[in-house]
Amino acid sequence: MAGTRLVGIDLARLAAVAGMMAAHTVLWEEPAPGVVALVDGPPSTLFAVLGGVSVVLAARQRLAAGDRRGAIRSTLARGAVVAVLGVLVAPLATAVFVVLVPFGVSIALAGLLLTLPSWAIAALAAALWAAGGSLAAIARESLPAELVEPEGPGDALLAAAVDVVLTGVYPVVTWLAYLLIGMLLARALLAARARGRERRALAAIGAIGAALIAAGVAASELGLRLVAETVLELPVAAVRDSILMNGYGAAQGAEPAWQLVAAPHTGTPADMARTVGIGLVAIALLGLLATSLPAAALRVLEPLRAAGAAPLTIYVVHVVLLSTLALAEPELSLGWGAWAAQLGIAIAIGAILAVTRSRGPLERLVGAAATRAAGERERPATTPSE
């Protein structure tokens, strides 16, 4: 298994879903600050980065065969199916903000960029990193009344589109940046593996992640002082916790100082530095672990790997189950016990998939749609021999 898959990526996917489970179950009980820092924001953004990794991994065979159009069509189909699943699951998810619609749109957009050189993807990611948070915050403050409370179907459709792209909990304007970073990461890991330097690349990725965390935290401390003193005109100690509250998609204000604050789910440059950094460190550590373990140990971890290879299935099961419990037996949906139960179900699904050597049902659905959309593989044009 280790020779054919990036096992660390599968483990990182499971870590991301497990972290989102914790965000949905544990945060309500006001856990320790360290727990909040790790589960309020970083798991979902790790999920987004890994989505970008998956875009590259899923398309690499077609791209290697020269079938650029097929690779793009298949990725567009993947994004479309994920978004449709989000629309279908959202009415059932009364206890969770479902990420699948903006995630699917971001996958589709990433598919359109699939054949760009890495420098172009990096430039676009940097632009969204720098400006996406400001755009989301400004959009929230300047949203027209007809989009806040739409009256007709036209306004409702436009409001939904604006919500997905700019003003929602997971706005595409910032989430696409995470996927683009994941695409660059996947290209780097595949190139390093081809040269026999995967562990060296993982160590470098971990170091970059640590540097980003430090930069994000340092910038946030400066931002806290600036927001408190120049925007709110209050002592930092009196407003620190309120400034660092979850923004649910955007910073609390459009003033530039807010963009230096690494509050969760704000998409500010500081928030992105911190969350991308945590994601890179997690991917690096799990990748190093997977490349260090002998084959026997990897076989023991196979249920975990298989669960990580079915993140869409496990995420949907978690969201629907948690929302059902929140309505029927609320106490069963909160706390570490609820988290452990949800994670146990995820691992059980992974064990079944590992034993049957199957993919998750929703992964099979997405894969079938992608294959159908891609069609027959195109062959690169060749010059006839004379």
PDB file of C-alpha atoms in Angstrom, residues 148-336:
ATOM      1  CA  VAL A 148     -29.904  39.779   2.982  1.00  0.00           C
ATOM      2  CA  GLU A 149     -33.640  39.040   2.826  1.00  0.00           C
ATOM      3  CA  PRO A 150     -34.356  37.938  -0.759  1.00  0.00           C
ATOM      4  CA  GLU A 151     -37.988  38.145  -1.825  1.00  0.00           C
ATOM      5  CA  GLY A 152     -38.178  36.521  -5.255  1.00  0.00           C
ATOM      6  CA  PRO A 153     -36.532  33.403  -6.713  1.00  0.00           C
ATOM      7  CA  GLY A 154     -34.071  35.502  -8.689  1.00  0.00           C
ATOM      8  CA  ASP A 155     -32.856  37.329  -5.594  1.00  0.00           C
ATOM      9  CA  ALA A 156     -32.742  34.057  -3.661  1.00  0.00           C
ATOM     10  CA  LEU A 157     -30.569  32.397  -6.307  1.00  0.00           C
ATOM     11  CA  LEU A 158     -28.230  35.391  -6.447  1.00  0.00           C
ATOM     12  CA  ALA A 159     -28.061  35.512  -2.640  1.00  0.00           C
ATOM     13  CA  ALA A 160     -27.129  31.817  -2.551  1.00  0.00           C
ATOM     14  CA  ALA A 161     -24.366  32.359  -5.113  1.00  0.00           C
ATOM     15  CA  VAL A 162     -22.977  35.342  -3.199  1.00  0.00           C
ATOM     16  CA  ASP A 163     -23.117  33.304   0.008  1.00  0.00           C
ATOM     17  CA  VAL A 164     -21.090  30.497  -1.548  1.00  0.00           C
ATOM     18  CA  VAL A 165     -18.486  32.769  -3.113  1.00  0.00           C
ATOM     19  CA  LEU A 166     -18.159  35.650  -0.652  1.00  0.00           C
ATOM     20  CA  THR A 167     -20.296  35.832   2.470  1.00  0.00           C
ATOM     21  CA  GLY A 168     -20.830  32.267   3.685  1.00  0.00           C
ATOM     22  CA  VAL A 169     -19.090  30.364   6.455  1.00  0.00           C
ATOM     23  CA  TYR A 170     -16.721  28.780   3.908  1.00  0.00           C
ATOM     24  CA  PRO A 171     -16.413  31.407   1.150  1.00  0.00           C
ATOM     25  CA  VAL A 172     -14.840  30.226  -2.078  1.00  0.00           C
ATOM     26  CA  VAL A 173     -12.788  33.423  -2.276  1.00  0.00           C
ATOM     27  CA  THR A 174     -10.642  32.134   0.578  1.00  0.00           C
ATOM     28  CA  TRP A 175     -11.236  28.405   0.320  1.00  0.00           C
ATOM     29  CA  LEU A 176      -9.931  28.219  -3.225  1.00  0.00           C
ATOM     30  CA  ALA A 177      -6.582  29.455  -1.914  1.00  0.00           C
ATOM     31  CA  TYR A 178      -6.384  26.444   0.398  1.00  0.00           C
ATOM     32  CA  LEU A 179      -7.068  24.068  -2.486  1.00  0.00           C
ATOM     33  CA  LEU A 180      -4.429  25.741  -4.648  1.00  0.00           C
ATOM     34  CA  ILE A 181      -1.893  25.319  -1.856  1.00  0.00           C
ATOM     35  CA  GLY A 182      -2.871  21.658  -1.726  1.00  0.00           C
ATOM     36  CA  MET A 183      -2.300  21.328  -5.468  1.00  0.00           C
ATOM     37  CA  LEU A 184       1.199  22.758  -5.110  1.00  0.00           C
ATOM     38  CA  LEU A 185       1.846  20.446  -2.175  1.00  0.00           C
ATOM     39  CA  ALA A 186       0.762  17.372  -4.154  1.00  0.00           C
ATOM     40  CA  ARG A 187       2.978  18.303  -7.101  1.00  0.00           C
ATOM     41  CA  ALA A 188       5.940  18.757  -4.758  1.00  0.00           C
ATOM     42  CA  LEU A 189       5.350  15.427  -2.999  1.00  0.00           C
ATOM     43  CA  LEU A 190       4.931  13.490  -6.245  1.00  0.00           C
ATOM     44  CA  ALA A 191       8.088  15.030  -7.687  1.00  0.00           C
ATOM     45  CA  ALA A 192      10.009  14.288  -4.500  1.00  0.00           C
ATOM     46  CA  ARG A 193       8.793  10.681  -4.450  1.00  0.00           C
ATOM     47  CA  ALA A 194       9.869  10.232  -8.075  1.00  0.00           C
ATOM     48  CA  ARG A 195      13.376  11.404  -7.101  1.00  0.00           C
ATOM     49  CA  GLY A 196      13.479   9.278  -3.958  1.00  0.00           C
ATOM     50  CA  ARG A 197      13.423  12.356  -1.706  1.00  0.00           C
ATOM     51  CA  GLU A 198       9.970  12.114  -0.169  1.00  0.00           C
ATOM     52  CA  ARG A 199      11.140  12.214   3.455  1.00  0.00           C
ATOM     53  CA  ARG A 200      13.336  15.239   2.799  1.00  0.00           C
ATOM     54  CA  ALA A 201      10.403  17.012   1.157  1.00  0.00           C
ATOM     55  CA  LEU A 202       8.117  16.168   4.083  1.00  0.00           C
ATOM     56  CA  ALA A 203      10.658  17.557   6.538  1.00  0.00           C
ATOM     57  CA  ALA A 204      10.850  20.782   4.516  1.00  0.00           C
ATOM     58  CA  ILE A 205       7.050  20.996   4.398  1.00  0.00           C
ATOM     59  CA  GLY A 206       6.915  20.617   8.172  1.00  0.00           C
ATOM     60  CA  ALA A 207       9.496  23.374   8.620  1.00  0.00           C
ATOM     61  CA  ILE A 208       7.564  25.697   6.319  1.00  0.00           C
ATOM     62  CA  GLY A 209       4.398  24.932   8.267  1.00  0.00           C
ATOM     63  CA  ALA A 210       6.060  25.745  11.578  1.00  0.00           C
ATOM     64  CA  ALA A 211       7.336  29.047  10.173  1.00  0.00           C
ATOM     65  CA  LEU A 212       3.840  29.926   8.948  1.00  0.00           C
ATOM     66  CA  ILE A 213       2.343  29.196  12.370  1.00  0.00           C
ATOM     67  CA  ALA A 214       4.898  31.467  14.013  1.00  0.00           C
ATOM     68  CA  ALA A 215       4.250  34.214  11.462  1.00  0.00           C
ATOM     69  CA  GLY A 216       0.494  33.936  11.857  1.00  0.00           C
ATOM     70  CA  VAL A 217       0.642  34.085  15.654  1.00  0.00           C
ATOM     71  CA  ALA A 218       3.073  37.027  15.616  1.00  0.00           C
ATOM     72  CA  ALA A 219       0.950  38.942  13.129  1.00  0.00           C
ATOM     73  CA  SER A 220      -2.152  38.208  15.189  1.00  0.00           C
ATOM     74  CA  GLU A 221      -0.620  39.648  18.352  1.00  0.00           C
ATOM     75  CA  LEU A 222       0.103  42.860  16.443  1.00  0.00           C
ATOM     76  CA  GLY A 223      -3.384  42.802  14.948  1.00  0.00           C
ATOM     77  CA  LEU A 224      -4.974  42.375  18.369  1.00  0.00           C
ATOM     78  CA  ARG A 225      -3.303  45.536  19.625  1.00  0.00           C
ATOM     79  CA  LEU A 226      -4.170  47.509  16.500  1.00  0.00           C
ATOM     80  CA  VAL A 227      -7.842  46.465  16.501  1.00  0.00           C
ATOM     81  CA  ALA A 228      -8.221  47.073  20.238  1.00  0.00           C
ATOM     82  CA  GLU A 229      -6.459  50.431  20.294  1.00  0.00           C
ATOM     83  CA  THR A 230      -7.320  51.963  16.921  1.00  0.00           C
ATOM     84  CA  VAL A 231     -10.644  50.371  15.946  1.00  0.00           C
ATOM     85  CA  LEU A 232     -12.381  49.572  19.226  1.00  0.00           C
ATOM     86  CA  GLU A 233     -10.394  52.062  21.334  1.00  0.00           C
ATOM     87  CA  LEU A 234     -10.346  49.696  24.302  1.00  0.00           C
ATOM     88  CA  PRO A 235      -7.580  47.906  26.256  1.00  0.00           C
ATOM     89  CA  VAL A 236      -6.409  44.689  24.631  1.00  0.00           C
ATOM     90  CA  ALA A 237      -7.041  42.645  27.779  1.00  0.00           C
ATOM     91  CA  ALA A 238     -10.688  43.734  27.857  1.00  0.00           C
ATOM     92  CA  VAL A 239     -11.506  42.691  24.274  1.00  0.00           C
ATOM     93  CA  ARG A 240      -8.970  39.968  23.430  1.00  0.00           C
ATOM     94  CA  ASP A 241     -11.440  37.085  23.598  1.00  0.00           C
ATOM     95  CA  SER A 242     -14.113  38.920  21.604  1.00  0.00           C
ATOM     96  CA  ILE A 243     -11.625  39.890  18.880  1.00  0.00           C
ATOM     97  CA  LEU A 244     -10.501  36.261  18.571  1.00  0.00           C
ATOM     98  CA  MET A 245     -14.043  34.890  18.280  1.00  0.00           C
ATOM     99  CA  ASN A 246     -14.936  32.597  15.389  1.00  0.00           C
ATOM    100  CA  GLY A 247     -15.807  34.822  12.422  1.00  0.00           C
ATOM    101  CA  TYR A 248     -17.863  32.164  10.581  1.00  0.00           C
ATOM    102  CA  GLY A 249     -16.365  33.115   7.233  1.00  0.00           C
ATOM    103  CA  ALA A 250     -15.020  36.653   7.572  1.00  0.00           C
ATOM    104  CA  ALA A 251     -13.402  39.095   9.975  1.00  0.00           C
ATOM    105  CA  GLN A 252     -15.654  41.117  12.252  1.00  0.00           C
ATOM    106  CA  GLY A 253     -14.823  44.371  10.486  1.00  0.00           C
ATOM    107  CA  ALA A 254     -13.575  45.657   7.151  1.00  0.00           C
ATOM    108  CA  GLU A 255     -10.798  47.814   8.643  1.00  0.00           C
ATOM    109  CA  PRO A 256      -7.330  46.632   7.485  1.00  0.00           C
ATOM    110  CA  ALA A 257      -6.219  45.918  11.063  1.00  0.00           C
ATOM    111  CA  TRP A 258      -8.674  43.010  11.247  1.00  0.00           C
ATOM    112  CA  GLN A 259      -6.711  41.235   8.497  1.00  0.00           C
ATOM    113  CA  LEU A 260      -3.801  40.811  10.893  1.00  0.00           C
ATOM    114  CA  VAL A 261      -5.926  38.894  13.407  1.00  0.00           C
ATOM    115  CA  ALA A 262      -5.791  35.094  13.197  1.00  0.00           C
ATOM    116  CA  ALA A 263      -9.324  34.536  14.464  1.00  0.00           C
ATOM    117  CA  PRO A 264     -10.776  31.193  13.316  1.00  0.00           C
ATOM    118  CA  HIS A 265     -12.825  31.017  10.129  1.00  0.00           C
ATOM    119  CA  THR A 266     -12.028  34.590   9.059  1.00  0.00           C
ATOM    120  CA  GLY A 267      -9.815  33.903   6.036  1.00  0.00           C
ATOM    121  CA  THR A 268      -7.476  36.751   6.954  1.00  0.00           C
ATOM    122  CA  PRO A 269      -3.834  36.420   5.863  1.00  0.00           C
ATOM    123  CA  ALA A 270      -2.908  35.759   9.504  1.00  0.00           C
ATOM    124  CA  ASP A 271      -5.645  33.140   9.914  1.00  0.00           C
ATOM    125  CA  MET A 272      -4.540  31.461   6.699  1.00  0.00           C
ATOM    126  CA  ALA A 273      -0.893  31.486   7.777  1.00  0.00           C
ATOM    127  CA  ARG A 274      -1.782  29.799  11.055  1.00  0.00           C
ATOM    128  CA  THR A 275      -4.173  27.229   9.602  1.00  0.00           C
ATOM    129  CA  VAL A 276      -2.090  26.419   6.522  1.00  0.00           C
ATOM    130  CA  GLY A 277       0.892  26.050   8.828  1.00  0.00           C
ATOM    131  CA  ILE A 278      -0.945  23.639  11.118  1.00  0.00           C
ATOM    132  CA  GLY A 279      -2.110  21.689   8.072  1.00  0.00           C
ATOM    133  CA  LEU A 280       1.390  21.417   6.618  1.00  0.00           C
ATOM    134  CA  VAL A 281       2.828  20.272   9.943  1.00  0.00           C
ATOM    135  CA  ALA A 282       0.103  17.617  10.274  1.00  0.00           C
ATOM    136  CA  ILE A 283       0.672  16.367   6.726  1.00  0.00           C
ATOM    137  CA  ALA A 284       4.432  16.310   7.221  1.00  0.00           C
ATOM    138  CA  LEU A 285       4.298  14.433  10.530  1.00  0.00           C
ATOM    139  CA  LEU A 286       1.819  11.843   9.285  1.00  0.00           C
ATOM    140  CA  GLY A 287       3.735  11.469   6.032  1.00  0.00           C
ATOM    141  CA  LEU A 288       6.991  10.923   7.905  1.00  0.00           C
ATOM    142  CA  LEU A 289       5.248   8.408  10.147  1.00  0.00           C
ATOM    143  CA  ALA A 290       3.859   6.481   7.179  1.00  0.00           C
ATOM    144  CA  THR A 291       7.213   6.378   5.393  1.00  0.00           C
ATOM    145  CA  SER A 292       8.992   5.207   8.559  1.00  0.00           C
ATOM    146  CA  LEU A 293       6.754   2.304   9.512  1.00  0.00           C
ATOM    147  CA  PRO A 294       7.397  -1.250   8.333  1.00  0.00           C
ATOM    148  CA  ALA A 295       4.828  -3.025   6.201  1.00  0.00           C
ATOM    149  CA  ALA A 296       3.457  -4.958   9.194  1.00  0.00           C
ATOM    150  CA  ALA A 297       2.728  -1.758  11.078  1.00  0.00           C
ATOM    151  CA  LEU A 298       1.054  -0.228   8.033  1.00  0.00           C
ATOM    152  CA  ARG A 299      -1.224  -3.260   7.818  1.00  0.00           C
ATOM    153  CA  VAL A 300      -2.304  -2.609  11.412  1.00  0.00           C
ATOM    154  CA  LEU A 301      -3.112   0.986  10.437  1.00  0.00           C
ATOM    155  CA  GLU A 302      -5.044  -0.084   7.345  1.00  0.00           C
ATOM    156  CA  PRO A 303      -8.510   0.608   8.884  1.00  0.00           C
ATOM    157  CA  LEU A 304      -7.355   4.148   9.660  1.00  0.00           C
ATOM    158  CA  ARG A 305      -5.924   4.584   6.183  1.00  0.00           C
ATOM    159  CA  ALA A 306      -9.073   3.205   4.563  1.00  0.00           C
ATOM    160  CA  ALA A 307     -11.205   5.560   6.649  1.00  0.00           C
ATOM    161  CA  GLY A 308      -9.027   8.448   5.516  1.00  0.00           C
ATOM    162  CA  ALA A 309      -9.471   7.362   1.918  1.00  0.00           C
ATOM    163  CA  ALA A 310     -13.260   7.748   2.344  1.00  0.00           C
ATOM    164  CA  PRO A 311     -13.490  11.257   3.828  1.00  0.00           C
ATOM    165  CA  LEU A 312     -16.619  12.261   1.930  1.00  0.00           C
ATOM    166  CA  THR A 313     -18.562   9.199   3.062  1.00  0.00           C
ATOM    167  CA  ILE A 314     -17.447   9.552   6.664  1.00  0.00           C
ATOM    168  CA  TYR A 315     -18.111  13.304   6.727  1.00  0.00           C
ATOM    169  CA  VAL A 316     -21.679  12.864   5.454  1.00  0.00           C
ATOM    170  CA  VAL A 317     -22.375  10.009   7.891  1.00  0.00           C
ATOM    171  CA  HIS A 318     -21.036  12.155  10.728  1.00  0.00           C
ATOM    172  CA  VAL A 319     -23.062  15.238   9.777  1.00  0.00           C
ATOM    173  CA  VAL A 320     -26.348  13.360   9.398  1.00  0.00           C
ATOM    174  CA  LEU A 321     -25.847  11.223  12.510  1.00  0.00           C
ATOM    175  CA  LEU A 322     -24.789  14.153  14.677  1.00  0.00           C
ATOM    176  CA  SER A 323     -27.717  16.289  13.536  1.00  0.00           C
ATOM    177  CA  THR A 324     -30.135  13.438  14.193  1.00  0.00           C
ATOM    178  CA  LEU A 325     -28.740  12.951  17.687  1.00  0.00           C
ATOM    179  CA  ALA A 326     -28.835  16.682  18.384  1.00  0.00           C
ATOM    180  CA  LEU A 327     -32.586  16.641  17.757  1.00  0.00           C
ATOM    181  CA  ALA A 328     -33.428  13.312  19.410  1.00  0.00           C
ATOM    182  CA  GLU A 329     -30.916  13.025  22.283  1.00  0.00           C
ATOM    183  CA  PRO A 330     -28.889  16.260  22.559  1.00  0.00           C
ATOM    184  CA  GLU A 331     -26.664  14.966  25.343  1.00  0.00           C
ATOM    185  CA  LEU A 332     -25.384  12.244  23.004  1.00  0.00           C
ATOM    186  CA  SER A 333     -24.153  14.835  20.512  1.00  0.00           C
ATOM    187  CA  LEU A 334     -21.905  16.819  22.867  1.00  0.00           C
ATOM    188  CA  GLY A 335     -18.584  16.272  24.599  1.00  0.00           C
ATOM    189  CA  TRP A 336     -15.605  13.985  24.283  1.00  0.00           C
TER     190      TRP A 336
END
